[in-house]
């Protein structure tokens, strides 16, 4: 039997280069080696959303991005988290073996509390328990994620160990799998690329939007004038060259350091490379966007297939705990 992969992402709408380089490219690659389950985690999104009007649209946009990027519903299961409600049952069960102190020291929780002290809800504290439930409901061994998710994965492993210690070997300990770009820096050059910080480039932007967006990026702040030598290692545009232009990477760095290459030209070249690389993706996305029923069918079929696995795991977990 093949090992299983699980990963998920919050339906924040169209996916950005950080999502793609840090996670989605691995989702696609792993499909040939593993049984893969990919989930649009709408319940997780509720922990921070103050309105849910956009939720269905965001789910649809994200599904389009995933399919256009190469997730193949014939090979992989792709579904919406709330369509398989067993995850909520497992969440409650796992919350009983998770000490509150473990959850209160999770860095993403502390960050969210700082960002929005007025909305520290019970669900937010339990976010990593729900994530552990996602992964273990499908008995996944491998979890492709970006670097920001590693503390959650570590906690998932601890929860699994505690469950197995109490009730006997039942759930596999999941391992994170990262790409060569586990932390893509945003166009502000300071933080990880993220939609909420508005420092991102969406995969589905038009060529013009991409160029405009790239031109807003910071580069090396020490480079005030065209003749100033640059420091490519601090520049978010240079970081993107590493992915989109690996063969020219050394040349780009060298000509930046000697100021032969200016930032404006460098950004224009970068935008052209992103546009070239994303051309097939954008064409496939446009074709898929014309078939909304197909997207619904993929997600419905995914939920049916995911439910079969979920029901088996819940039954086993309940038996182990004496609930059955
Ligand atoms: P989310 O929705 O924030 O991000 C989805 C995936 O994209 C990766 N990512 C990045 N990678 C590199 N550089 C970036 N700038 C960048 N931004 C985002 C994330 O690491 C992630 O892999 N908690 C998860 C969703 C989740 C989940 C799960 C993941 C729920 N249940 C079970 C794995 C397994 C999240 O909020 O991802």
CSV table of C-alpha atoms and ligand atoms in Angstrom, one decimal:
chain,number,residue,atom,x,y,z
A,1,UNK,CA,0.0,0.0,0.0
A,2,UNK,CA,1.3,3.5,-0.9
A,3,UNK,CA,1.9,6.0,2.0
A,4,UNK,CA,-0.6,8.8,2.2
A,5,UNK,CA,0.0,12.5,1.7
A,6,UNK,CA,-2.4,15.1,3.2
A,7,UNK,CA,-2.2,18.9,3.0
A,8,UNK,CA,-4.6,21.8,3.3
A,9,UNK,CA,-4.9,25.5,2.8
A,10,UNK,CA,-7.3,28.1,4.0
A,11,UNK,CA,-9.7,29.4,1.3
A,12,UNK,CA,-8.4,32.9,1.2
A,13,UNK,CA,-9.1,33.1,-2.5
A,14,UNK,CA,-6.6,33.1,-5.3
A,15,UNK,CA,-3.3,31.5,-4.4
A,16,UNK,CA,0.0,33.5,-4.5
A,17,UNK,CA,3.5,32.6,-5.5
A,18,UNK,CA,4.4,31.8,-1.9
A,19,UNK,CA,1.6,29.1,-1.8
A,20,UNK,CA,2.8,27.8,-5.1
A,21,UNK,CA,6.5,27.7,-4.5
A,22,UNK,CA,6.2,26.6,-0.8
A,23,UNK,CA,3.4,24.0,-1.1
A,24,UNK,CA,1.4,23.5,-4.3
A,25,UNK,CA,4.3,22.5,-6.5
A,26,UNK,CA,4.9,19.6,-4.0
A,27,UNK,CA,1.2,18.7,-4.0
A,28,UNK,CA,1.5,18.2,-7.7
A,29,UNK,CA,4.8,16.3,-7.6
A,30,UNK,CA,3.8,13.9,-4.9
A,31,UNK,CA,0.7,12.7,-6.8
A,32,UNK,CA,2.7,10.0,-8.7
A,33,UNK,CA,4.4,8.6,-5.6
A,34,UNK,CA,1.7,8.6,-3.0
A,35,UNK,CA,-2.1,8.5,-2.4
A,36,UNK,CA,-2.8,12.2,-2.0
A,37,UNK,CA,-5.6,14.0,-0.2
A,38,UNK,CA,-5.8,17.8,-0.6
A,39,UNK,CA,-8.2,19.8,1.4
A,40,UNK,CA,-9.7,23.3,1.3
A,41,UNK,CA,-9.9,24.0,5.0
A,42,UNK,CA,-13.0,26.2,5.2
A,43,UNK,CA,-13.6,25.5,9.0
A,44,UNK,CA,-10.1,26.7,9.8
A,45,UNK,CA,-10.9,29.9,7.8
A,46,UNK,CA,-13.7,30.6,10.3
A,47,UNK,CA,-11.2,31.1,13.1
A,48,UNK,CA,-10.2,34.5,11.8
A,49,UNK,CA,-12.9,35.5,9.3
A,50,UNK,CA,-15.3,38.1,10.5
A,51,UNK,CA,-17.6,37.7,7.5
A,52,UNK,CA,-18.2,34.7,5.4
A,53,UNK,CA,-19.8,36.3,2.4
A,54,UNK,CA,-16.7,35.5,0.2
A,55,UNK,CA,-16.2,32.0,1.5
A,56,UNK,CA,-17.9,30.1,-1.4
A,57,UNK,CA,-16.3,32.3,-4.0
A,58,UNK,CA,-12.9,31.8,-2.4
A,59,UNK,CA,-13.3,28.1,-2.3
A,60,UNK,CA,-14.1,28.1,-6.0
A,61,UNK,CA,-11.1,30.3,-6.8
A,62,UNK,CA,-8.7,28.1,-4.9
A,63,UNK,CA,-10.0,24.9,-6.4
A,64,UNK,CA,-9.4,26.5,-9.8
A,65,UNK,CA,-5.8,27.4,-8.9
A,66,UNK,CA,-5.1,23.9,-7.6
A,67,UNK,CA,-6.5,22.1,-10.7
A,68,UNK,CA,-4.8,24.6,-13.1
A,69,UNK,CA,-1.5,24.0,-11.2
A,70,UNK,CA,-1.8,20.3,-11.9
A,71,UNK,CA,-3.7,18.5,-9.2
A,72,UNK,CA,-5.3,15.7,-11.0
A,73,UNK,CA,-8.6,14.6,-9.5
A,74,UNK,CA,-8.1,11.2,-11.1
A,75,UNK,CA,-5.0,10.6,-9.0
A,76,UNK,CA,-5.8,12.7,-5.9
A,77,UNK,CA,-8.7,13.4,-3.6
A,78,UNK,CA,-9.5,17.1,-3.5
A,79,UNK,CA,-12.3,18.2,-1.3
A,80,UNK,CA,-13.7,20.8,1.1
A,81,UNK,CA,-13.0,20.2,4.8
A,82,UNK,CA,-16.6,20.8,6.1
A,83,UNK,CA,-18.0,18.4,3.5
A,84,UNK,CA,-16.5,15.5,5.6
A,85,UNK,CA,-17.8,16.4,9.1
A,86,UNK,CA,-16.0,13.5,10.8
A,87,UNK,CA,-13.1,15.9,11.2
A,88,UNK,CA,-15.1,17.8,13.8
A,89,UNK,CA,-15.7,14.6,15.7
A,90,UNK,CA,-12.0,13.7,15.7
A,91,UNK,CA,-11.2,17.3,16.7
A,92,UNK,CA,-13.3,16.9,19.8
A,93,UNK,CA,-11.7,13.6,20.6
A,94,UNK,CA,-8.1,14.8,20.1
A,95,UNK,CA,-8.8,17.9,22.2
A,96,UNK,CA,-9.1,15.6,25.2
A,97,UNK,CA,-5.5,14.5,24.9
A,98,UNK,CA,-4.1,17.9,24.1
A,99,UNK,CA,-2.8,19.9,27.1
A,100,UNK,CA,-3.9,23.6,26.9
A,101,UNK,CA,-0.4,24.7,27.7
A,102,UNK,CA,0.9,23.1,24.4
A,103,UNK,CA,-1.6,25.2,22.4
A,104,UNK,CA,-1.0,28.5,24.2
A,105,UNK,CA,2.7,28.4,23.3
A,106,UNK,CA,2.2,27.9,19.5
A,107,UNK,CA,3.9,30.9,17.8
A,108,UNK,CA,1.1,31.4,15.3
A,109,UNK,CA,-1.5,31.6,18.1
A,110,UNK,CA,0.6,34.2,19.9
A,111,UNK,CA,0.9,36.2,16.7
A,112,UNK,CA,-2.9,36.0,16.1
A,113,UNK,CA,-3.6,37.2,19.6
A,114,UNK,CA,-1.3,40.2,19.1
A,115,UNK,CA,-2.9,41.0,15.7
A,116,UNK,CA,-6.4,40.8,16.9
A,117,UNK,CA,-6.8,40.7,20.7
A,118,UNK,CA,-10.5,41.3,20.4
A,119,UNK,CA,-11.1,38.0,18.7
A,120,UNK,CA,-9.3,35.3,20.6
A,121,UNK,CA,-11.9,32.6,20.2
A,122,UNK,CA,-11.9,29.0,21.4
A,123,UNK,CA,-11.5,27.8,17.8
A,124,UNK,CA,-8.4,29.8,17.4
A,125,UNK,CA,-6.7,28.1,20.3
A,126,UNK,CA,-7.7,24.7,18.9
A,127,UNK,CA,-6.5,25.5,15.4
A,128,UNK,CA,-3.6,23.1,15.5
A,129,UNK,CA,-5.8,20.3,17.0
A,130,UNK,CA,-8.2,20.7,14.0
A,131,UNK,CA,-5.1,20.6,11.7
A,132,UNK,CA,-4.0,17.4,13.5
A,133,UNK,CA,-7.4,16.0,13.0
A,134,UNK,CA,-7.3,16.8,9.2
A,135,UNK,CA,-4.0,14.9,8.9
A,136,UNK,CA,-4.8,11.9,11.1
A,137,UNK,CA,-8.3,11.4,9.9
A,138,UNK,CA,-6.7,10.3,6.6
A,139,UNK,CA,-3.8,8.6,8.4
A,140,UNK,CA,-1.3,10.6,6.4
A,141,UNK,CA,2.4,10.1,6.8
A,142,UNK,CA,3.6,13.0,4.7
A,143,UNK,CA,2.5,16.6,4.8
A,144,UNK,CA,3.7,19.0,2.2
A,145,UNK,CA,3.8,22.5,3.7
A,146,UNK,CA,5.8,25.7,3.8
A,147,UNK,CA,8.1,26.5,6.7
A,148,UNK,CA,5.5,28.6,8.6
A,149,UNK,CA,3.5,25.4,9.3
A,150,UNK,CA,6.4,23.5,11.0
A,151,UNK,CA,5.3,24.3,14.6
A,152,UNK,CA,1.8,23.0,13.8
A,153,UNK,CA,3.3,19.8,12.4
A,154,UNK,CA,5.5,19.4,15.5
A,155,UNK,CA,2.5,19.8,17.7
A,156,UNK,CA,0.5,17.3,15.6
A,157,UNK,CA,3.3,14.7,16.2
A,158,UNK,CA,3.1,15.3,19.9
A,159,UNK,CA,-0.7,14.9,20.0
A,160,UNK,CA,-0.4,11.7,17.9
A,161,UNK,CA,2.2,10.3,20.3
A,162,UNK,CA,0.1,11.1,23.3
A,163,UNK,CA,-3.0,9.5,21.7
A,164,UNK,CA,-1.1,6.4,20.7
A,165,UNK,CA,0.5,6.1,24.2
A,166,UNK,CA,-2.9,6.3,25.9
A,167,UNK,CA,-4.9,4.1,23.5
A,168,UNK,CA,-2.4,2.0,21.6
A,169,UNK,CA,-0.8,2.5,18.2
A,170,UNK,CA,-3.5,3.9,16.0
A,171,UNK,CA,-2.5,7.1,14.2
A,172,UNK,CA,0.7,7.6,12.1
A,173,UNK,CA,3.1,10.4,13.1
A,174,UNK,CA,3.1,12.8,10.2
A,175,UNK,CA,6.3,14.3,8.7
A,176,UNK,CA,6.5,17.7,7.0
A,177,UNK,CA,7.9,17.8,3.5
A,178,UNK,CA,9.2,21.1,2.2
A,179,UNK,CA,10.2,22.4,-1.2
A,180,UNK,CA,13.4,24.2,-2.0
A,181,UNK,CA,11.4,27.4,-1.4
A,182,UNK,CA,9.8,26.9,2.0
A,183,UNK,CA,9.6,30.6,2.9
A,184,UNK,CA,9.0,33.0,0.0
A,185,UNK,CA,9.5,36.6,1.1
A,186,UNK,CA,6.8,39.1,0.2
A,187,UNK,CA,7.3,42.2,-2.0
A,188,UNK,CA,7.9,44.3,1.1
A,189,UNK,CA,11.2,42.4,1.6
A,190,UNK,CA,10.4,41.9,5.3
A,191,UNK,CA,7.7,39.3,5.9
A,192,UNK,CA,6.6,36.0,4.3
A,193,UNK,CA,4.5,36.5,1.2
A,194,UNK,CA,0.9,36.6,2.3
A,195,UNK,CA,-2.4,37.9,1.2
A,196,UNK,CA,-3.2,39.5,4.5
A,197,UNK,CA,0.0,41.6,4.3
A,198,UNK,CA,-0.8,42.5,0.6
A,199,UNK,CA,2.8,41.8,-0.4
A,200,UNK,CA,1.9,39.0,-2.8
A,201,UNK,CA,1.6,38.2,-6.4
A,202,UNK,CA,-1.4,36.0,-7.3
A,203,UNK,CA,-0.8,33.2,-9.8
A,204,UNK,CA,-4.0,34.2,-11.6
A,205,UNK,CA,-3.1,37.9,-12.1
A,206,UNK,CA,-2.9,39.1,-15.7
A,207,UNK,CA,0.5,39.9,-17.3
A,208,UNK,CA,-0.1,43.6,-16.8
A,209,UNK,CA,-1.2,43.2,-13.2
A,210,UNK,CA,1.9,41.0,-12.5
A,211,UNK,CA,4.2,43.7,-14.0
A,212,UNK,CA,2.5,46.4,-12.0
A,213,UNK,CA,2.8,44.4,-8.8
A,214,UNK,CA,6.5,43.5,-9.3
A,215,UNK,CA,7.3,47.1,-9.9
A,216,UNK,CA,5.9,48.0,-6.5
A,217,UNK,CA,8.5,45.6,-4.8
A,218,UNK,CA,11.2,46.9,-2.6
A,219,UNK,CA,14.8,45.8,-3.6
A,220,UNK,CA,18.0,46.4,-1.7
A,221,UNK,CA,17.2,49.4,0.5
A,222,UNK,CA,20.9,50.4,0.4
A,223,UNK,CA,20.6,51.0,-3.3
A,224,UNK,CA,19.5,54.6,-3.5
A,225,UNK,CA,20.9,55.5,-6.9
A,226,UNK,CA,21.3,53.6,-10.1
A,227,UNK,CA,25.1,53.5,-9.7
A,228,UNK,CA,25.0,52.1,-6.1
A,229,UNK,CA,26.2,48.5,-5.9
A,230,UNK,CA,23.5,46.1,-4.8
A,231,UNK,CA,23.2,43.2,-2.3
A,232,UNK,CA,21.1,40.6,-4.0
A,233,UNK,CA,20.8,38.4,-0.9
A,234,UNK,CA,18.5,41.0,0.8
A,235,UNK,CA,16.3,41.6,-2.3
A,236,UNK,CA,13.0,39.8,-2.7
A,237,UNK,CA,13.2,40.1,-6.5
A,238,UNK,CA,16.5,38.3,-6.5
A,239,UNK,CA,14.9,35.5,-4.4
A,240,UNK,CA,12.4,35.0,-7.1
A,241,UNK,CA,15.1,34.9,-9.8
A,242,UNK,CA,16.4,31.8,-8.0
A,243,UNK,CA,13.2,30.0,-8.9
A,244,UNK,CA,12.2,31.5,-12.2
A,245,UNK,CA,15.6,32.1,-13.7
A,246,UNK,CA,18.0,29.6,-12.1
A,247,UNK,CA,20.5,29.5,-15.0
A,248,UNK,CA,20.9,33.2,-14.9
A,249,UNK,CA,20.9,33.5,-11.1
A,250,UNK,CA,24.7,34.0,-10.8
A,251,UNK,CA,24.8,36.5,-13.6
A,252,UNK,CA,22.0,38.5,-12.0
A,253,UNK,CA,23.7,38.5,-8.7
A,254,UNK,CA,27.1,39.6,-10.2
A,255,UNK,CA,25.7,42.4,-12.3
A,256,UNK,CA,23.6,43.6,-9.4
A,257,UNK,CA,26.7,43.8,-7.2
A,258,UNK,CA,28.6,45.8,-9.8
A,259,UNK,CA,25.6,48.0,-10.5
A,260,UNK,CA,25.6,47.0,-14.2
A,261,UNK,CA,22.0,45.9,-13.7
A,262,UNK,CA,19.5,48.4,-12.4
A,263,UNK,CA,16.5,47.5,-10.2
A,264,UNK,CA,13.9,48.7,-12.7
A,265,UNK,CA,15.3,46.5,-15.5
A,266,UNK,CA,15.7,43.7,-13.1
A,267,UNK,CA,12.1,43.9,-12.0
A,268,UNK,CA,10.9,44.1,-15.6
A,269,UNK,CA,12.9,41.0,-16.5
A,270,UNK,CA,11.5,39.2,-13.4
A,271,UNK,CA,7.9,40.1,-14.3
A,272,UNK,CA,8.5,38.8,-17.9
A,273,UNK,CA,9.8,35.5,-16.4
A,274,UNK,CA,6.9,35.0,-14.1
A,275,UNK,CA,4.5,35.7,-16.9
A,276,UNK,CA,6.3,33.2,-19.2
A,277,UNK,CA,6.4,30.5,-16.5
A,278,UNK,CA,2.7,31.0,-15.6
A,279,UNK,CA,1.4,31.1,-19.1
A,280,UNK,CA,0.3,27.5,-19.3
A,281,UNK,CA,-1.2,27.7,-15.8
A,282,UNK,CA,-3.2,30.8,-16.7
A,283,UNK,CA,-4.5,29.2,-20.0
A,284,UNK,CA,-5.6,26.1,-18.1
A,285,UNK,CA,-7.2,28.2,-15.4
A,286,UNK,CA,-9.2,30.2,-18.0
A,287,UNK,CA,-10.4,26.9,-19.6
A,288,UNK,CA,-11.5,25.5,-16.2
A,289,UNK,CA,-13.1,28.8,-15.2
A,290,UNK,CA,-15.5,28.3,-18.0
A,291,UNK,CA,-16.7,25.0,-16.5
A,292,UNK,CA,-18.0,25.8,-13.0
A,293,UNK,CA,-20.0,22.6,-12.8
A,294,UNK,CA,-16.8,20.6,-13.3
A,295,UNK,CA,-15.2,22.2,-10.2
A,296,UNK,CA,-18.3,21.4,-8.1
A,297,UNK,CA,-18.2,17.8,-9.4
A,298,UNK,CA,-14.5,17.4,-8.5
A,299,UNK,CA,-15.1,18.7,-5.0
A,300,UNK,CA,-18.3,16.5,-4.5
A,301,UNK,CA,-16.6,13.4,-5.7
A,302,UNK,CA,-13.5,14.2,-3.5
A,303,UNK,CA,-15.8,14.5,-0.4
A,304,UNK,CA,-17.4,11.1,-1.2
A,305,UNK,CA,-13.9,9.4,-1.5
A,306,UNK,CA,-12.5,11.2,1.5
A,307,UNK,CA,-15.6,10.1,3.6
A,308,UNK,CA,-14.8,6.5,3.1
A,309,UNK,CA,-11.4,6.8,4.7
A,310,UNK,CA,-12.7,9.2,7.4
A,311,UNK,CA,-15.4,6.8,8.6
A,312,UNK,CA,-13.0,3.9,8.9
A,313,UNK,CA,-10.6,6.0,11.0
A,314,UNK,CA,-13.3,7.4,13.3
A,315,UNK,CA,-14.6,3.9,13.9
A,316,UNK,CA,-11.1,2.6,14.8
A,317,UNK,CA,-10.4,5.6,17.1
A,318,UNK,CA,-13.7,5.2,18.9
A,319,UNK,CA,-13.1,1.4,19.4
A,320,UNK,CA,-9.6,2.1,20.8
A,321,UNK,CA,-11.1,4.7,23.2
A,322,UNK,CA,-13.9,2.5,24.4
A,323,UNK,CA,-16.6,4.6,22.7
A,324,UNK,CA,-17.7,1.6,20.7
B,1,LIG,P1,-2.2,28.5,4.5
B,1,LIG,O1,-3.5,28.6,3.9
B,1,LIG,O2,-1.7,29.7,5.2
B,1,LIG,O3,-1.1,28.2,3.4
B,1,LIG,C1,-1.2,27.1,2.5
B,1,LIG,C2,0.2,26.6,2.2
B,1,LIG,O4,1.0,27.6,1.6
B,1,LIG,C3,2.3,27.7,2.3
B,1,LIG,N1,2.7,29.1,2.3
B,1,LIG,C4,4.0,29.5,2.0
B,1,LIG,N2,5.1,28.8,1.7
B,1,LIG,C5,6.2,29.5,1.4
B,1,LIG,N3,6.3,30.8,1.5
B,1,LIG,C6,5.2,31.6,1.7
B,1,LIG,N4,5.2,32.9,1.8
B,1,LIG,C7,3.9,30.9,2.0
B,1,LIG,N5,2.7,31.3,2.4
B,1,LIG,C8,1.9,30.2,2.5
B,1,LIG,C9,1.9,27.3,3.7
B,1,LIG,O5,3.0,26.9,4.5
B,1,LIG,C10,0.9,26.1,3.5
B,1,LIG,O6,1.6,24.9,3.3
B,1,LIG,N6,-2.7,25.8,8.6
B,1,LIG,C11,-2.6,25.7,7.2
B,1,LIG,C12,-3.8,25.0,6.6
B,1,LIG,C13,-4.0,23.6,7.0
B,1,LIG,C14,-3.2,22.4,6.9
B,1,LIG,C15,-3.9,21.3,7.5
B,1,LIG,C16,-1.9,22.3,6.2
B,1,LIG,C17,-5.1,23.1,7.7
B,1,LIG,N7,-5.0,21.8,8.0
B,1,LIG,C18,-3.3,20.1,7.5
B,1,LIG,C19,-1.4,21.0,6.2
B,1,LIG,C20,-2.1,19.9,6.8
B,1,LIG,C21,-2.6,27.1,6.6
B,1,LIG,O7,-3.2,28.0,7.2
B,1,LIG,O8,-2.0,27.2,5.4
